[in-house]
């Protein structure tokens, strides 16, 4: 007997002592999304929490909870009345940062905007971008294929999503993309919160100016014109200018800070698993399913936050009104209660119930475009460069917080 | 076999129509399930595809209706 009460089932793997020994900190009571250990041991931590930790708490800053099971994440995401987005999605949000519409709002404000924005990123409209995305993918590959090597992230993975969204959907000049990509990255991952806010500010300023310029131009009937036209809120007021700018900022963050990670991870997985690469080359009809499995296993959005509007209990943990709660999509997509061997990548997995594009009314508005970018990448890459590998010493590097991104990946062929 | 598509839960992931295009239709304008709020028949022979579409729905918006 170890002395613990038999009425308190104690999992030996989740005692503070066991957690500190294994992960260097007590994940259950003292989690930290920004801890370098989480970045370094991302898969191990997610797999562990998906199995063992339905809810964990963080003491960082103002503190936050993380909900980790698929059923609880879905229930909270769909219950927007209790888990509100109106106080933001970032834990320990930098002071003074304007809220981003529509992501940091609840129905009915959220609904008004999504109703007019969704048609610009519907499956049908996005299918119309497919050929140009494929052409862009090939134009990028053309630049390095004869060299026999590339740094995948800076030469392809960080560029294609930016081109797809900025060039094709928004009609923005791609010359400014590098500045925006950097602003988004530093606005998300900079360890200094003031630095995050400063980078956010630069992105705001750029997009505000662009929106002002477009408001002086003839209408094109595109997404930007829809934003400029605005919506009428339920109280009869018209959406203010700052909401319009924030929508463009929100779409920009979603459009360029995310898909790169799935893209780079899929290309890396296929570089290191030649049998899986051959499987997709021999069975191209599997690519769409493979994309879902890669999206499940490599979630660029680790978790997004809500604020409890009432005292609530989740998986036995009491959460008080006003406390911040992260919905850990990354864990929900590895929930062993909903799939076999969630810790394994199975490109033939049938019916993949993942949460990578979020759940509930805030479902990623760019999901249809992201899927086209990912399918185009795998198909065009495997056509042009069917044999390739990681360059010795060029293993991927990552950065992780509430988002996860791949920074570098050196390939050769 | 009949299935019900919950209008409150459908948020336009589009997985149902991807796995079972002969069962589920998406609204052209916004990509949400075109039959959201309704009970629809699953054509004979499409049960397996329908089940995959249901399982892939992150919202669990589709459920089988007992006759």
Coordinates of C-alpha atoms in Angstrom, one line a residue:
Chain A
X1 CA 0.0 0.0 0.0
X2 CA 1.3 3.5 -0.8
X3 CA -0.9 5.2 1.7
X4 CA -3.3 7.0 -0.7
X5 CA -7.0 6.7 0.1
X6 CA -8.7 4.0 -2.0
X7 CA -11.7 6.4 -2.4
X8 CA -9.4 8.8 -4.4
X9 CA -8.3 7.1 -7.5
X10 CA -4.8 8.3 -8.1
X11 CA -3.2 7.9 -11.4
X12 CA 0.5 7.5 -10.7
X13 CA 1.4 9.2 -14.0
X14 CA -0.4 12.4 -13.1
X15 CA 0.9 13.1 -9.6
X16 CA 2.8 16.4 -9.5
X17 CA 6.0 14.5 -8.7
X18 CA 5.7 12.1 -11.6
X19 CA 4.9 15.0 -14.0
X20 CA 7.8 17.1 -12.8
X21 CA 10.1 14.2 -13.3
X22 CA 8.8 13.4 -16.8
X23 CA 8.0 16.9 -18.2
X24 CA 9.9 19.2 -15.9
X25 CA 6.7 20.8 -14.6
X26 CA 3.3 19.8 -13.2
X27 CA 1.3 19.9 -16.4
X28 CA -2.0 19.4 -14.6
X29 CA -1.7 22.4 -12.2
X30 CA 1.0 24.5 -13.8
X31 CA 0.8 24.2 -17.6
X32 CA 2.5 26.8 -19.9
X33 CA 1.8 26.9 -23.6
X34 CA 5.0 29.0 -24.1
X35 CA 7.3 26.6 -22.2
X36 CA 10.1 25.4 -24.5
X37 CA 9.5 21.9 -23.2
X38 CA 6.1 21.9 -24.8
X39 CA 7.6 23.0 -28.1
X40 CA 10.3 20.3 -27.9
X41 CA 8.1 17.5 -26.7
X42 CA 4.9 18.5 -28.4
X43 CA 3.6 15.1 -29.6
X44 CA 4.4 13.4 -26.3
X45 CA 2.7 16.1 -24.3
X46 CA -0.5 16.2 -26.4
X47 CA -0.7 12.4 -26.4
X48 CA -0.3 12.3 -22.7
X49 CA -2.9 15.0 -22.0
X50 CA -5.4 13.5 -24.5
X51 CA -5.2 10.2 -22.5
X52 CA -4.8 11.4 -19.0
X53 CA -5.7 15.1 -18.4
X54 CA -9.3 16.1 -19.3
X55 CA -8.6 19.6 -17.9
X56 CA -5.4 21.3 -16.9
X57 CA -4.7 24.7 -15.4
X58 CA -2.0 27.3 -16.0
X59 CA -0.7 29.8 -13.5
X60 CA 1.0 31.9 -16.1
X61 CA -0.1 35.6 -15.9
X62 CA -3.8 35.8 -15.2
X63 CA -4.0 32.0 -15.5
X64 CA -6.1 29.8 -17.8
X65 CA -7.6 26.4 -18.0
X66 CA -7.2 24.0 -20.9
X67 CA -10.1 21.6 -21.9
X68 CA -8.6 18.6 -23.6
X69 CA -11.2 16.0 -24.5
X70 CA -13.0 16.0 -27.8
X71 CA -16.5 15.8 -26.2
X72 CA -15.8 18.6 -23.7
X73 CA -14.1 20.8 -26.4
X74 CA -17.1 20.4 -28.7
X75 CA -19.6 21.0 -25.9
X76 CA -17.8 24.2 -24.8
X77 CA -17.2 25.5 -28.4
X78 CA -20.9 25.0 -29.3
X79 CA -22.1 26.6 -26.0
X80 CA -21.0 30.1 -26.9
X81 CA -23.4 31.6 -24.3
X82 CA -21.3 30.1 -21.5
X83 CA -17.9 30.2 -23.2
X84 CA -17.8 33.6 -24.8
X85 CA -15.3 34.8 -27.4
X86 CA -16.0 38.5 -26.8
X87 CA -12.9 38.8 -24.4
X88 CA -10.5 37.4 -26.9
X89 CA -8.9 34.1 -27.9
X90 CA -5.4 34.7 -26.6
X91 CA -4.4 33.8 -23.1
X92 CA -2.9 36.8 -21.3
X93 CA -3.9 39.1 -24.2
X94 CA -1.6 42.1 -24.6
X95 CA -3.3 45.2 -23.1
X96 CA -4.8 47.7 -25.5
X97 CA -5.1 45.3 -28.4
X98 CA -8.4 45.9 -30.2
X99 CA -10.7 42.9 -30.4
X100 CA -10.7 41.1 -33.7
X101 CA -14.0 40.7 -35.5
X102 CA -15.6 38.3 -36.0
X103 CA -13.4 35.8 -34.1
X104 CA -13.5 37.8 -30.9
X105 CA -17.2 38.3 -30.8
X106 CA -20.3 36.2 -30.1
X107 CA -23.6 35.9 -31.9
X108 CA -25.4 37.9 -33.0
X109 CA -22.6 40.3 -34.0
X110 CA -20.5 37.3 -35.1
X111 CA -23.4 35.9 -37.1
X112 CA -23.9 39.2 -39.0
X113 CA -20.3 39.2 -40.2
X114 CA -20.0 35.5 -41.0
X115 CA -23.1 35.6 -43.1
X116 CA -21.6 38.1 -45.4
X117 CA -18.0 36.8 -45.3
X118 CA -18.6 33.1 -45.7
X119 CA -19.7 33.3 -49.3
X120 CA -16.2 34.7 -50.2
X121 CA -14.6 31.5 -48.9
X122 CA -17.2 28.9 -49.7
X123 CA -16.2 25.5 -51.2
X124 CA -17.4 26.6 -54.6
X125 CA -15.6 30.0 -54.6
X126 CA -12.4 28.3 -53.3
X127 CA -12.6 25.6 -56.0
X128 CA -12.3 28.5 -58.5
X129 CA -8.8 29.3 -57.0
X130 CA -7.5 25.8 -57.3
X131 CA -5.8 26.2 -60.7
X132 CA -4.0 29.4 -59.7
X133 CA -2.9 27.8 -56.4
X134 CA -1.4 24.9 -58.4
X135 CA 0.3 27.3 -60.8
X136 CA 1.7 29.2 -57.8
X137 CA 3.0 26.0 -56.3
X138 CA 4.8 25.1 -59.5
X139 CA 6.2 28.7 -59.9
X140 CA 7.7 28.3 -56.4
X141 CA 9.1 24.8 -57.2
X142 CA 10.6 26.2 -60.5
X143 CA 12.8 28.5 -58.5
X144 CA 14.7 25.8 -56.6
X145 CA 14.1 22.4 -58.3
X146 CA 17.3 22.6 -60.4
X147 CA 19.3 23.4 -57.3
X148 CA 18.6 20.0 -55.8
X149 CA 17.7 21.4 -52.4
X150 CA 15.6 24.0 -50.7
X151 CA 14.7 25.5 -47.3
X152 CA 11.0 24.4 -47.5
X153 CA 9.5 27.0 -45.2
X154 CA 11.0 30.2 -46.5
X155 CA 11.0 29.1 -50.1
X156 CA 7.5 27.4 -50.3
X157 CA 5.6 26.7 -47.1
X158 CA 5.4 30.3 -45.8
X159 CA 4.8 31.7 -49.3
X160 CA 2.0 29.6 -50.9
X161 CA -0.7 30.4 -48.2
X162 CA 0.2 34.1 -48.4
X163 CA 0.0 34.1 -52.2
X164 CA -3.3 32.2 -52.1
X165 CA -4.9 34.6 -49.7
X166 CA -3.3 37.9 -50.5
X167 CA -2.7 37.7 -54.2
X168 CA -5.7 35.6 -55.1
X169 CA -8.4 36.4 -52.6
X170 CA -7.5 40.0 -51.5
X171 CA -5.6 41.2 -54.5
X172 CA -2.8 42.6 -52.3
X173 CA 0.7 43.1 -53.6
X174 CA 2.9 40.1 -52.6
X175 CA 5.9 42.4 -52.2
X176 CA 4.6 43.3 -48.8
X177 CA 4.0 39.8 -47.7
X178 CA 7.3 39.2 -46.0
X179 CA 6.6 42.2 -43.7
X180 CA 3.2 40.8 -42.8
X181 CA 4.3 37.3 -42.3
X182 CA 7.0 38.5 -39.9
X183 CA 4.5 40.8 -38.1
X184 CA 2.1 37.9 -37.7
X185 CA 4.8 35.5 -36.5
X186 CA 6.3 38.0 -34.0
X187 CA 2.8 39.1 -32.9
X188 CA 2.0 35.5 -32.0
X189 CA 5.2 34.0 -30.7
X190 CA 7.4 36.9 -29.4
X191 CA 8.2 36.0 -25.8
X192 CA 7.8 39.6 -24.7
X193 CA 4.2 40.6 -24.7
X194 CA 4.9 44.2 -25.5
X195 CA 6.8 43.0 -28.6
X196 CA 3.7 41.0 -29.6
X197 CA 1.5 44.1 -29.3
X198 CA 4.0 46.2 -31.3
X199 CA 4.0 43.7 -34.2
X200 CA 0.2 43.4 -34.0
X201 CA 0.1 47.2 -34.3
X202 CA 2.2 47.2 -37.5
X203 CA -0.1 44.7 -39.1
X204 CA -3.1 46.8 -38.1
X205 CA -1.6 49.9 -39.5
X206 CA -0.8 48.3 -42.9
X207 CA -4.2 46.8 -43.3
X208 CA -6.0 50.0 -42.1
X209 CA -4.1 51.9 -44.9
X210 CA -5.0 49.3 -47.5
X211 CA -8.6 49.4 -46.5
X212 CA -8.7 53.2 -46.7
X213 CA -7.1 53.1 -50.1
X214 CA -9.6 50.5 -51.4
X215 CA -12.5 52.7 -50.1
X216 CA -11.4 55.3 -52.6
X217 CA -11.3 52.8 -55.5
X218 CA -14.0 51.5 -57.8
X219 CA -15.7 48.5 -56.3
X220 CA -14.6 45.0 -57.3
X221 CA -17.3 43.0 -55.5
X222 CA -14.7 41.1 -53.6
X223 CA -14.1 40.3 -50.0
X224 CA -12.7 43.7 -49.2
X225 CA -15.7 45.5 -50.7
X226 CA -17.9 43.3 -48.5
X227 CA -15.9 44.3 -45.4
X228 CA -16.1 48.0 -46.5
X229 CA -19.9 47.7 -47.0
X230 CA -20.1 46.6 -43.3
X231 CA -23.1 45.1 -41.5
X232 CA -25.9 46.4 -39.4
X233 CA -25.8 45.1 -35.8
X234 CA -29.0 44.0 -34.0
X235 CA -29.2 47.3 -32.1
X236 CA -29.5 49.2 -35.4
X237 CA -25.9 50.6 -35.4
X238 CA -23.6 50.3 -38.4
X239 CA -20.3 48.4 -37.9
X240 CA -17.6 50.9 -37.1
X241 CA -14.4 51.4 -39.1
X242 CA -12.2 49.7 -36.5
X243 CA -14.3 46.5 -36.7
X244 CA -13.7 46.5 -40.5
X245 CA -10.0 46.8 -40.1
X246 CA -9.9 44.1 -37.4
X247 CA -11.7 41.7 -39.7
X248 CA -8.9 42.1 -42.3
X249 CA -6.3 41.6 -39.5
X250 CA -8.1 38.5 -38.2
X251 CA -8.3 37.0 -41.7
X252 CA -4.7 37.8 -42.3
X253 CA -3.6 36.0 -39.1
X254 CA -5.7 33.0 -40.0
X255 CA -4.6 33.0 -43.6
X256 CA -0.8 33.1 -43.1
X257 CA 0.1 31.9 -39.6
X258 CA -1.4 28.5 -39.9
X259 CA -1.5 26.4 -43.1
X260 CA 2.3 26.5 -43.3
X261 CA 2.7 24.2 -40.3
X262 CA 0.4 21.4 -41.8
X263 CA 2.2 21.8 -45.2
X264 CA 5.7 21.6 -43.7
X265 CA 4.8 18.7 -41.5
X266 CA 3.2 16.7 -44.3
X267 CA 6.2 17.3 -46.6
X268 CA 8.5 16.3 -43.7
X269 CA 6.5 13.2 -42.9
X270 CA 6.7 12.1 -46.6
X271 CA 10.4 12.9 -46.7
X272 CA 11.1 10.5 -43.8
X273 CA 8.5 7.8 -44.7
X274 CA 9.3 6.8 -48.3
X275 CA 6.6 4.0 -48.1
X276 CA 3.9 6.6 -47.4
X277 CA 5.2 8.8 -50.2
X278 CA 4.9 5.9 -52.6
X279 CA 1.5 5.1 -51.3
X280 CA 0.3 8.6 -52.3
X281 CA 2.1 8.5 -55.6
X282 CA 0.5 5.1 -56.4
X283 CA -2.9 6.1 -55.0
X284 CA -3.4 9.8 -55.7
X285 CA -7.1 9.5 -54.7
X286 CA -5.8 9.1 -51.1
X287 CA -4.3 12.6 -51.0
X288 CA -7.6 14.3 -49.8
X289 CA -7.8 11.8 -46.9
X290 CA -4.1 12.2 -46.2
X291 CA -4.7 15.9 -45.8
X292 CA -7.3 15.4 -43.2
X293 CA -5.0 13.0 -41.3
X294 CA -2.1 15.5 -41.5
X295 CA -4.4 18.3 -40.4
X296 CA -5.5 16.2 -37.4
X297 CA -2.0 15.3 -36.4
X298 CA -0.3 18.6 -37.1
X299 CA -2.6 21.3 -35.7
X300 CA -1.4 24.8 -36.3
X301 CA -4.0 26.1 -33.8
X302 CA -3.1 24.3 -30.7
X303 CA -5.8 25.9 -28.6
X304 CA -8.1 29.0 -28.7
X305 CA -9.6 30.7 -25.7
X306 CA -13.0 31.6 -24.4
X307 CA -14.1 33.4 -21.2
X308 CA -16.6 31.7 -18.9
X309 CA -19.7 33.8 -18.5
X310 CA -20.9 31.7 -15.5
X311 CA -19.6 29.3 -12.9
X312 CA -19.3 26.0 -14.8
X313 CA -17.9 22.5 -14.2
X314 CA -15.9 20.6 -16.9
X315 CA -14.8 17.1 -16.3
X316 CA -15.0 17.6 -12.5
X317 CA -13.1 20.9 -12.6
X318 CA -14.9 24.0 -11.3
X319 CA -14.3 27.0 -13.5
X320 CA -15.5 30.4 -12.2
X321 CA -17.2 33.2 -14.1
X322 CA -14.7 35.4 -15.8
X323 CA -11.9 32.8 -15.9
X324 CA -10.1 32.1 -19.2
X325 CA -10.5 28.7 -20.8
X326 CA -8.5 27.3 -23.8
X327 CA -10.2 24.8 -26.0
X328 CA -7.3 22.5 -26.9
X329 CA -8.2 21.5 -30.5
X330 CA -4.8 19.7 -30.7
X331 CA -5.7 17.3 -27.9
X332 CA -9.3 16.8 -29.0
X333 CA -8.0 15.6 -32.4
X334 CA -6.0 12.9 -30.6
X335 CA -8.8 11.7 -28.2
X336 CA -8.5 7.9 -27.8
X337 CA -12.2 7.8 -26.9
X338 CA -12.9 8.7 -30.6
X339 CA -10.3 7.0 -32.7
X340 CA -7.9 4.0 -32.7
X341 CA -4.2 4.7 -32.2
X342 CA -4.5 8.5 -32.3
X343 CA -0.8 8.9 -31.7
X344 CA -0.1 7.3 -35.1
X345 CA -0.3 8.9 -38.6
X346 CA -2.5 6.7 -40.7
X347 CA -3.1 8.2 -44.2
X348 CA -5.9 5.6 -44.8
X349 CA -7.7 6.4 -41.6
X350 CA -11.5 6.4 -42.3
X351 CA -13.7 9.2 -41.1
X352 CA -11.3 11.4 -39.3
X353 CA -13.1 13.3 -36.5
X354 CA -10.6 16.1 -36.0
X355 CA -10.9 19.6 -34.6
X356 CA -8.1 21.3 -36.4
X357 CA -10.3 23.9 -38.0
X358 CA -12.1 24.5 -34.7
X359 CA -15.6 23.6 -33.6
X360 CA -18.8 25.6 -33.2
X361 CA -19.8 28.9 -34.8
X362 CA -16.1 30.1 -35.1
X363 CA -15.2 27.3 -37.5
X364 CA -12.1 28.4 -39.5
X365 CA -13.5 30.5 -42.3
X366 CA -10.5 29.7 -44.5
X367 CA -10.8 25.9 -44.1
X368 CA -11.9 25.4 -47.7
X369 CA -9.0 27.4 -49.1
X370 CA -6.5 25.7 -46.7
X371 CA -7.6 22.3 -48.0
X372 CA -7.0 23.4 -51.6
X373 CA -3.6 24.7 -50.7
X374 CA -2.6 21.5 -49.0
X375 CA -4.0 19.2 -51.7
X376 CA -2.2 21.3 -54.4
X377 CA 1.0 21.2 -52.5
X378 CA 1.1 17.4 -52.0
X379 CA 0.0 16.6 -55.6
X380 CA 2.3 19.1 -57.4
X381 CA 5.3 18.4 -55.1
X382 CA 5.1 14.6 -55.6
X383 CA 4.7 15.1 -59.4
X384 CA 7.8 17.3 -59.6
X385 CA 9.9 16.0 -56.8
X386 CA 8.8 12.4 -56.1
X387 CA 12.2 11.4 -54.5
X388 CA 13.5 13.7 -51.7
X389 CA 14.8 13.6 -48.2
X390 CA 15.8 15.8 -45.2
X391 CA 19.2 17.3 -45.8
X392 CA 21.6 16.0 -43.1
X393 CA 21.5 18.5 -40.2
X394 CA 18.4 20.1 -41.7
X395 CA 15.8 18.6 -39.4
X396 CA 12.7 20.8 -38.8
X397 CA 12.7 23.5 -36.1
X398 CA 9.5 24.6 -34.4
X399 CA 8.0 27.4 -32.4
X400 CA 4.9 26.8 -30.2
X401 CA 2.5 28.8 -28.1
X402 CA -1.3 28.7 -28.6
X403 CA -0.3 28.3 -32.2
X404 CA 2.5 26.0 -33.6
X405 CA 4.6 26.7 -36.6
X406 CA 7.5 25.2 -38.4
X407 CA 10.4 27.6 -38.8
X408 CA 12.9 25.7 -41.0
X409 CA 13.1 22.4 -42.9
X410 CA 16.0 21.7 -45.3
X411 CA 15.3 19.2 -48.1
X412 CA 17.5 17.7 -50.8
X413 CA 16.9 15.5 -53.8
Chain B
X1 CA -32.1 4.8 -43.3
X2 CA -32.9 8.5 -42.5
X3 CA -30.6 11.1 -41.0
X4 CA -31.3 14.5 -39.4
X5 CA -29.0 17.4 -39.9
X6 CA -29.0 19.8 -37.0
X7 CA -29.2 23.4 -38.3
X8 CA -27.9 24.8 -35.0
X9 CA -24.8 22.6 -35.1
X10 CA -23.8 22.7 -38.8
X11 CA -21.1 25.3 -39.3
X12 CA -20.0 24.5 -42.8
X13 CA -17.0 22.1 -42.4
X14 CA -18.3 20.3 -45.5
X15 CA -17.0 16.9 -44.5
X16 CA -20.4 15.2 -45.0
X17 CA -20.6 16.0 -48.6
X18 CA -16.9 15.1 -49.2
X19 CA -17.4 11.6 -47.9
X20 CA -21.0 11.1 -49.1
X21 CA -21.7 13.4 -52.1
X22 CA -24.7 11.3 -53.1
X23 CA -26.3 11.8 -49.7
X24 CA -25.3 15.3 -48.5
X25 CA -25.5 18.5 -50.5
X26 CA -23.8 21.8 -49.6
X27 CA -25.4 25.1 -50.1
X28 CA -23.6 26.8 -53.0
X29 CA -23.5 30.2 -51.4
X30 CA -22.0 29.4 -48.0
X31 CA -21.0 25.7 -48.0
X32 CA -23.3 24.7 -45.2
X33 CA -25.4 21.6 -45.5
X34 CA -28.2 22.5 -47.9
X35 CA -30.6 20.3 -45.9
X36 CA -29.7 21.6 -42.4
X37 CA -32.8 21.5 -40.2
X38 CA -34.3 18.5 -42.2
X39 CA -34.5 14.8 -42.1
X40 CA -33.3 13.2 -45.3
X41 CA -33.3 9.7 -46.8
X42 CA -30.0 7.9 -47.3
X43 CA -30.2 6.2 -50.7
X44 CA -29.8 2.4 -50.6
X45 CA -26.1 1.5 -50.9
X46 CA -24.9 4.9 -49.5
X47 CA -25.2 3.9 -45.9
X48 CA -21.4 3.4 -45.5
X49 CA -20.5 6.7 -47.1
X50 CA -23.2 8.5 -45.0
X51 CA -21.7 6.9 -41.8
X52 CA -18.2 8.2 -42.8
X53 CA -19.6 11.7 -43.4
X54 CA -21.4 11.7 -40.1
X55 CA -18.3 10.5 -38.2
X56 CA -16.1 13.1 -39.9
X57 CA -18.4 16.0 -38.9
X58 CA -16.5 17.9 -36.1
X59 CA -19.9 19.2 -34.8
X60 CA -21.7 15.8 -34.6
X61 CA -24.4 17.7 -36.4
X62 CA -25.8 14.6 -38.2
X63 CA -27.7 11.8 -36.5
X64 CA -29.6 8.7 -37.6
X65 CA -33.3 8.9 -37.2
X66 CA -35.0 5.7 -36.1
X67 CA -38.1 4.7 -38.2

